[in-house]
PDB file of C-alpha atoms in Angstrom:
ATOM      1  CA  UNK A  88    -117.141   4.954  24.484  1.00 51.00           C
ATOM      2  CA  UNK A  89    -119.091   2.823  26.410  1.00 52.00           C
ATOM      3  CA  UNK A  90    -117.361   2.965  29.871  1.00 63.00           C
ATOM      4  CA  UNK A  91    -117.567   6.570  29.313  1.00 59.00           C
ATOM      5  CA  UNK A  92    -120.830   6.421  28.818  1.00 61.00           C
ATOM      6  CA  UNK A  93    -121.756   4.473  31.283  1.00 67.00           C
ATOM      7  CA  UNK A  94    -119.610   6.873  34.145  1.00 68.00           C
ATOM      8  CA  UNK A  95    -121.630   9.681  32.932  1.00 66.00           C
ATOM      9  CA  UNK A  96    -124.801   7.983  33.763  1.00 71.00           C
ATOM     10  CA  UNK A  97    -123.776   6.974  37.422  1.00 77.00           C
ATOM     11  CA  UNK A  98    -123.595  11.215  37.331  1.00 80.00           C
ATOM     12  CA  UNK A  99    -126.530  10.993  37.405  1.00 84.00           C
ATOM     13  CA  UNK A 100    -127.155   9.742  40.715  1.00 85.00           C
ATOM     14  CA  UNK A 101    -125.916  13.004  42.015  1.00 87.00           C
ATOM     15  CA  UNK A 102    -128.754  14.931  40.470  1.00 91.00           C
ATOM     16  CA  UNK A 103    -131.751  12.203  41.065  1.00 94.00           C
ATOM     17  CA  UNK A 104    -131.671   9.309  43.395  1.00 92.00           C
ATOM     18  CA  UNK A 105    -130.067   5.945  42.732  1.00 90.00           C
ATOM     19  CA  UNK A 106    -132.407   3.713  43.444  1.00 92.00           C
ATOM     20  CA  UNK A 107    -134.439   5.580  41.155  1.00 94.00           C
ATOM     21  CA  UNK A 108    -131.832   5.667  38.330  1.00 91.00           C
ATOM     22  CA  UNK A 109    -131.135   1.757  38.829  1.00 89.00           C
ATOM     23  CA  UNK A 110    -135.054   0.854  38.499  1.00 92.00           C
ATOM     24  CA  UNK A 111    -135.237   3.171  35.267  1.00 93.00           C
ATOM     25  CA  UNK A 112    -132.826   1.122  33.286  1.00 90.00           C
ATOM     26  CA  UNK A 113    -133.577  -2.229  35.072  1.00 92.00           C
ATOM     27  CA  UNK A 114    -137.394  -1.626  33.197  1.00 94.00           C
ATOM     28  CA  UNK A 115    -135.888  -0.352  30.364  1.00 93.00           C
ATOM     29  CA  UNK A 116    -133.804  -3.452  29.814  1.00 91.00           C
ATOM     30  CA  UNK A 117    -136.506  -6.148  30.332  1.00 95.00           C
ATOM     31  CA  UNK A 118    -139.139  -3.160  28.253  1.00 95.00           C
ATOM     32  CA  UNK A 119    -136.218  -3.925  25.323  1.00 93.00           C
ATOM     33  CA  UNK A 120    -136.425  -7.856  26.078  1.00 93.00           C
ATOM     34  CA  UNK A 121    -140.112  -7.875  25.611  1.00 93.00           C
ATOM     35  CA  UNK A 122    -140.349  -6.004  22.431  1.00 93.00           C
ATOM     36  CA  UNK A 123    -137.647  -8.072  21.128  1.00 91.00           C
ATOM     37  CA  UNK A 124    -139.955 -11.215  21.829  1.00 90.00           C
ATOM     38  CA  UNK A 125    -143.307  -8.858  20.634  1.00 91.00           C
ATOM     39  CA  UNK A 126    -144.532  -9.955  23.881  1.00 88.00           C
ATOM     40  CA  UNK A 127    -147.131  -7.389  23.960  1.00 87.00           C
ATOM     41  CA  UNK A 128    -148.677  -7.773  27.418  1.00 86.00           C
ATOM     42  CA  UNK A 129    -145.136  -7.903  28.793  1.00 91.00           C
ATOM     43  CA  UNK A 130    -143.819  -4.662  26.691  1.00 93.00           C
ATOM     44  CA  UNK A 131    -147.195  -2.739  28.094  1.00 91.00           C
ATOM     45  CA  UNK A 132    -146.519  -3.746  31.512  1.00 92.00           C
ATOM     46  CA  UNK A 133    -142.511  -3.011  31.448  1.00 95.00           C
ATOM     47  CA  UNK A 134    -143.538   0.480  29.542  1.00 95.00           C
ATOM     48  CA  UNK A 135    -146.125   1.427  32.387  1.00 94.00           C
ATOM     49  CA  UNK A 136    -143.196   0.521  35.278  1.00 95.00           C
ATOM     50  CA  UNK A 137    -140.485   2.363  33.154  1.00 97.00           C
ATOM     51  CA  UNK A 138    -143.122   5.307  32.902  1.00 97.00           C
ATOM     52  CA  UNK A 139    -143.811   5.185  36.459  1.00 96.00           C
ATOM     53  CA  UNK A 140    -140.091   5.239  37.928  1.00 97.00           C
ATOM     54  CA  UNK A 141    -139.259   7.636  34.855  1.00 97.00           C
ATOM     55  CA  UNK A 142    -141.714  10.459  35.780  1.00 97.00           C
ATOM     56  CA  UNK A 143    -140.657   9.665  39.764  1.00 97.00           C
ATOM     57  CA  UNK A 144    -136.844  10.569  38.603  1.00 96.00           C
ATOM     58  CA  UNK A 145    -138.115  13.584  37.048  1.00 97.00           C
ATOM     59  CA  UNK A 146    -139.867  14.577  40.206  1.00 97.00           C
ATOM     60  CA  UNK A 147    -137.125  13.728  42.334  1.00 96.00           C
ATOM     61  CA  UNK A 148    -134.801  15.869  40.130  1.00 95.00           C
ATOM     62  CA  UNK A 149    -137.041  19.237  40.588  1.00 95.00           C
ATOM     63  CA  UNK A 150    -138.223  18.779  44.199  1.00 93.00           C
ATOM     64  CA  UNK A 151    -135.414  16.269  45.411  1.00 87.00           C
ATOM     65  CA  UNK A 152    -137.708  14.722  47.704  1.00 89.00           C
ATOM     66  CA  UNK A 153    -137.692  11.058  48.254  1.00 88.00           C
ATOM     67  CA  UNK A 154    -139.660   8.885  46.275  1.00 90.00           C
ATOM     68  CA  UNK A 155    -141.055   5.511  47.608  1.00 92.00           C
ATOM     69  CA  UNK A 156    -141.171   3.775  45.020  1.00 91.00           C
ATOM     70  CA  UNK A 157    -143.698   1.301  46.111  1.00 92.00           C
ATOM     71  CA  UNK A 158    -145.738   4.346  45.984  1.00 93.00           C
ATOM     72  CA  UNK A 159    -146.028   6.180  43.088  1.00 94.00           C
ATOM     73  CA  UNK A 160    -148.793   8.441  42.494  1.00 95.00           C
ATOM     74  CA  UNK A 161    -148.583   8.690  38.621  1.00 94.00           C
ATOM     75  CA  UNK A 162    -151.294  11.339  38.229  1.00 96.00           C
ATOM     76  CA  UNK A 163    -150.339  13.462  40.950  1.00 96.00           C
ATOM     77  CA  UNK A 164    -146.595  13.647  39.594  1.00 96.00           C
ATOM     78  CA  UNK A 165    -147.700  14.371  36.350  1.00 97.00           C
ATOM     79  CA  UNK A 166    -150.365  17.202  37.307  1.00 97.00           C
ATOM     80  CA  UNK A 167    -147.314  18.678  39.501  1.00 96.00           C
ATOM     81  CA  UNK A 168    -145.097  18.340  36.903  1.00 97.00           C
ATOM     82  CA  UNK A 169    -147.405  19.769  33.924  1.00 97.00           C
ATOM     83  CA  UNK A 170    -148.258  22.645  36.037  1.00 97.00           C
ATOM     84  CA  UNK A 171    -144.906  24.376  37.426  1.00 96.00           C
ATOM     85  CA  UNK A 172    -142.879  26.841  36.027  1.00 96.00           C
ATOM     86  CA  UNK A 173    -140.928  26.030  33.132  1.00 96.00           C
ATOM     87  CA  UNK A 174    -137.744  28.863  32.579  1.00 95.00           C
ATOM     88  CA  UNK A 175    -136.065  26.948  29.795  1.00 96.00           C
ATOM     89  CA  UNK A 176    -136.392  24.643  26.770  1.00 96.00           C
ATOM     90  CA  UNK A 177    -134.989  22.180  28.852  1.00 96.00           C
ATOM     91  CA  UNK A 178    -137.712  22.766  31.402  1.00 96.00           C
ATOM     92  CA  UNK A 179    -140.318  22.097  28.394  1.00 97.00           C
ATOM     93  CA  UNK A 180    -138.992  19.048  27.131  1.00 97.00           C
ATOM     94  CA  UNK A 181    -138.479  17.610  31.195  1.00 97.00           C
ATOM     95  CA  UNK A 182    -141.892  18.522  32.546  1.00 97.00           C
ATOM     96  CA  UNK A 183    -144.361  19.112  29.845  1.00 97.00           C
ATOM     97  CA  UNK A 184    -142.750  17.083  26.581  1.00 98.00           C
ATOM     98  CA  UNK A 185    -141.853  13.661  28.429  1.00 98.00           C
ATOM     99  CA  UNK A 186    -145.095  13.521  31.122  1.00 98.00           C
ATOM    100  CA  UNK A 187    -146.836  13.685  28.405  1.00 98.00           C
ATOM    101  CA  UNK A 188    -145.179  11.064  26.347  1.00 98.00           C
ATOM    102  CA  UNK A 189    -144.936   8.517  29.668  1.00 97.00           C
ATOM    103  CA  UNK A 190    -148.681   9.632  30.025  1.00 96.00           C
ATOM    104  CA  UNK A 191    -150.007   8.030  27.029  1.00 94.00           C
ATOM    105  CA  UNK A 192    -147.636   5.145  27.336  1.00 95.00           C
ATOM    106  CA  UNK A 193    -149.363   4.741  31.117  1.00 91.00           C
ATOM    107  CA  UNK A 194    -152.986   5.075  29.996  1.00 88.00           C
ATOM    108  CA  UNK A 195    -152.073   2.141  26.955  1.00 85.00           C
ATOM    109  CA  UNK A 196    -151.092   0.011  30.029  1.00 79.00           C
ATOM    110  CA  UNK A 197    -154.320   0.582  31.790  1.00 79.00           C
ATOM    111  CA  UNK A 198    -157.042   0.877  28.858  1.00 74.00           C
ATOM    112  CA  UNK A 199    -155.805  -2.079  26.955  1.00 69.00           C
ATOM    113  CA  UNK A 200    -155.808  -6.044  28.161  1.00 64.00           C
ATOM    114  CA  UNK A 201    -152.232  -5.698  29.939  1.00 67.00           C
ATOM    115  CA  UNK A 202    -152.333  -4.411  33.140  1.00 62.00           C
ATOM    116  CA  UNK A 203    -156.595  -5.329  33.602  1.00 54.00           C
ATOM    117  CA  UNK A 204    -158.868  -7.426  32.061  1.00 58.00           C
ATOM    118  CA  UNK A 205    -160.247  -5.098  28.874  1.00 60.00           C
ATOM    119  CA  UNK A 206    -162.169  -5.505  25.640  1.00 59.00           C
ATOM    120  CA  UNK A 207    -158.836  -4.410  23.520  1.00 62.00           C
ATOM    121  CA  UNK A 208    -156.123  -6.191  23.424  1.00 70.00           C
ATOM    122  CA  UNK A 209    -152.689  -4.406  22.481  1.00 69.00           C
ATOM    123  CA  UNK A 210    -151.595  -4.530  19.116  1.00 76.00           C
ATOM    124  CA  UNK A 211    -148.253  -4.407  17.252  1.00 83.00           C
ATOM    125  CA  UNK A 212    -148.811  -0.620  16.945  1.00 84.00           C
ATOM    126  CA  UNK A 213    -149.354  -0.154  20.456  1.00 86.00           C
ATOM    127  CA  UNK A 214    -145.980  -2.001  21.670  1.00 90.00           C
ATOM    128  CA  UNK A 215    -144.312  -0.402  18.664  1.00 92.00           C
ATOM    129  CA  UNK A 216    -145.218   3.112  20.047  1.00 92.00           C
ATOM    130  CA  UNK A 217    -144.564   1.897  23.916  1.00 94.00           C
ATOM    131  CA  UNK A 218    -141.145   1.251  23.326  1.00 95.00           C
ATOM    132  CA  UNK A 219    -140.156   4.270  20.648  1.00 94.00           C
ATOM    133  CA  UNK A 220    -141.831   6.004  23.472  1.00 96.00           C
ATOM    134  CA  UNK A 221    -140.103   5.307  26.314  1.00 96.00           C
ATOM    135  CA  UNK A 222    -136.687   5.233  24.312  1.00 94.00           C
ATOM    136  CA  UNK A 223    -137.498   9.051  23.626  1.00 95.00           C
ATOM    137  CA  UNK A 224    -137.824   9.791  26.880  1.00 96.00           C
ATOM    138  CA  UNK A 225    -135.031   7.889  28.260  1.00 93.00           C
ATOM    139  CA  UNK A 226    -132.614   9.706  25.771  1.00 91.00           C
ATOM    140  CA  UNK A 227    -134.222  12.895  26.349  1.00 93.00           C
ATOM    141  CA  UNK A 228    -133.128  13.337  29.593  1.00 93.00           C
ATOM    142  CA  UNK A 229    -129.563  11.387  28.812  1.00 89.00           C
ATOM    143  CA  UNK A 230    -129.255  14.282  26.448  1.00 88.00           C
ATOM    144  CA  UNK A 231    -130.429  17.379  28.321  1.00 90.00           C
ATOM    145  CA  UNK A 232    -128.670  16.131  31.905  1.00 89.00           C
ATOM    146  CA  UNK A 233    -125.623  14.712  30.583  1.00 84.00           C
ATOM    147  CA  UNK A 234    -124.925  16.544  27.765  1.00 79.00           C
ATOM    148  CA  UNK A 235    -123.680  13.396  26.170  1.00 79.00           C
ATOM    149  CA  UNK A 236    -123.184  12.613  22.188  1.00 82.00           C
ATOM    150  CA  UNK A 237    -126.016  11.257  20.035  1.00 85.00           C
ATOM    151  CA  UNK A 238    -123.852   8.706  18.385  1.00 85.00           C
ATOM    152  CA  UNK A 239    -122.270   7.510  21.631  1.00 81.00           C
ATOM    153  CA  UNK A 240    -126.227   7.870  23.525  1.00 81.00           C
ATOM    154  CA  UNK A 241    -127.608   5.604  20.733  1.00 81.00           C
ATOM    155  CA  UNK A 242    -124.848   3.268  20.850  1.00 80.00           C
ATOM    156  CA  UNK A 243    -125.781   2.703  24.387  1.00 77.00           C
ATOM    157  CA  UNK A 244    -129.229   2.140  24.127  1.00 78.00           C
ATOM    158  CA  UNK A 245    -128.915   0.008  21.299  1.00 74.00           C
ATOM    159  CA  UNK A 246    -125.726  -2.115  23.814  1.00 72.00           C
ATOM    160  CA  UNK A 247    -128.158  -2.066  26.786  1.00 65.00           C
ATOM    161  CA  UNK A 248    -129.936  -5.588  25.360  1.00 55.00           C
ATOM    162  CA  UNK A 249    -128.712  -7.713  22.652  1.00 51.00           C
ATOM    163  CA  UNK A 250    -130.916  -8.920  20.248  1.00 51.00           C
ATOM    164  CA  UNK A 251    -130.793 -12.818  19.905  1.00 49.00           C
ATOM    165  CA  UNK A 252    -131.561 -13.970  16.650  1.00 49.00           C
ATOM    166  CA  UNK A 253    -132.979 -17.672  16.383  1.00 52.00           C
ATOM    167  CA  UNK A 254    -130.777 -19.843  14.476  1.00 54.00           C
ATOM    168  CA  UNK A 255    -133.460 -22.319  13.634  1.00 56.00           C
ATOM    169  CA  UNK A 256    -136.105 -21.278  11.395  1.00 58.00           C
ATOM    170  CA  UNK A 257    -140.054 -23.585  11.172  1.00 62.00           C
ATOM    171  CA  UNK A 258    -141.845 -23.102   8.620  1.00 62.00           C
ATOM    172  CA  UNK A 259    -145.755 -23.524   7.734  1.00 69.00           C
ATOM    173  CA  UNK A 260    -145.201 -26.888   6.744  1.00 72.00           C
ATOM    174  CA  UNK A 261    -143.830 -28.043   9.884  1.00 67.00           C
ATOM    175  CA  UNK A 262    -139.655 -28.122   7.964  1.00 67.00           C
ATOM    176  CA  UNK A 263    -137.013 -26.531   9.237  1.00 62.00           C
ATOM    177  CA  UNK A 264    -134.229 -24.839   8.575  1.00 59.00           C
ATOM    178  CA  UNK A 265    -130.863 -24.120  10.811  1.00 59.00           C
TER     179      UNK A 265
END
């Protein structure tokens, strides 16, 4: 199921661009990394790239215009985004449901102490909400553009990173276990 999986999402190069597609799960893989180590400045950072190159693909898939990626104007693709026509529930979910979503992921990146030096640091909530965020949006638009399973889409997100489990255990009092 995986392979198959997997071919589907290369179809999706032919509706946004590749090198778009390839950052998107490249930052979603090291976004899953982080949280797995509840290394929060990392999963705030990783959650403001994946938002960045997530609401870029969406762009690119309504206006298929090139997008540099080294320049990405978040605000600008979201306003653009927010504001056009939307014909279908589809449409809803793609430019209104998911800007929003990669939106407030964005704004925790810049308003707490992980992208710039701020007064709040990001807590366990914040990461927590990051990465359920961006894993919404991500399987959003598996869902709607691919048409693909549940089962089989959660499979694959779930495959994408494996969680590593340490083996050795210390404890308070400086023992430890294996």
């Amino acid at each position: 199921p995986y392979t198959t999986l997997f071919r589907s999402i290369m179809e999706l190069s032919k509706r946004i661009d590749i090198e778009l597609i390839d950052e998107l799960f490249k930052e979603f893989k090291e976004l899953k990394k982080a949280f797995y180590k509840k290394d929060k400045v990392n999963v705030g950072l990783y959650g403001g790239r994946f938002s960045e190159i997530c609401i870029a693909s969406l762009s690119n898939l309504y206006s298929q215009t090139r997008i540099n990626i080294d320049d990405i104007h978040f605000e600008i693709i979201f306003n653009s985004l927010f504001n056009s026509q939307k014909e279908t529930a589809e449409d809803v979910i793609l430019k209104l449901n998911i800007p929003l979503v990669l939106k407030s992921v964005y704004a925790l990146r810049n308003k707490k102490r992980i992208a710039h030096i701020k007064s709040f640091d990001p807590t366990y909530f914040d990461i927590t909400f990051i990465y359920d965020a961006c894993v919404w949006a991500l399987s959003q638009i598996i869902l709607i553009l691919l048409l693909v399973k549940e089962k089989d889409l959660y499979n694959f997100i779930n495959s994408l990173v494996e969680k590593k489990i340490s083996l050795i255990q210390e404890f308070e009092d400086g023992s430890k276990m294996i």
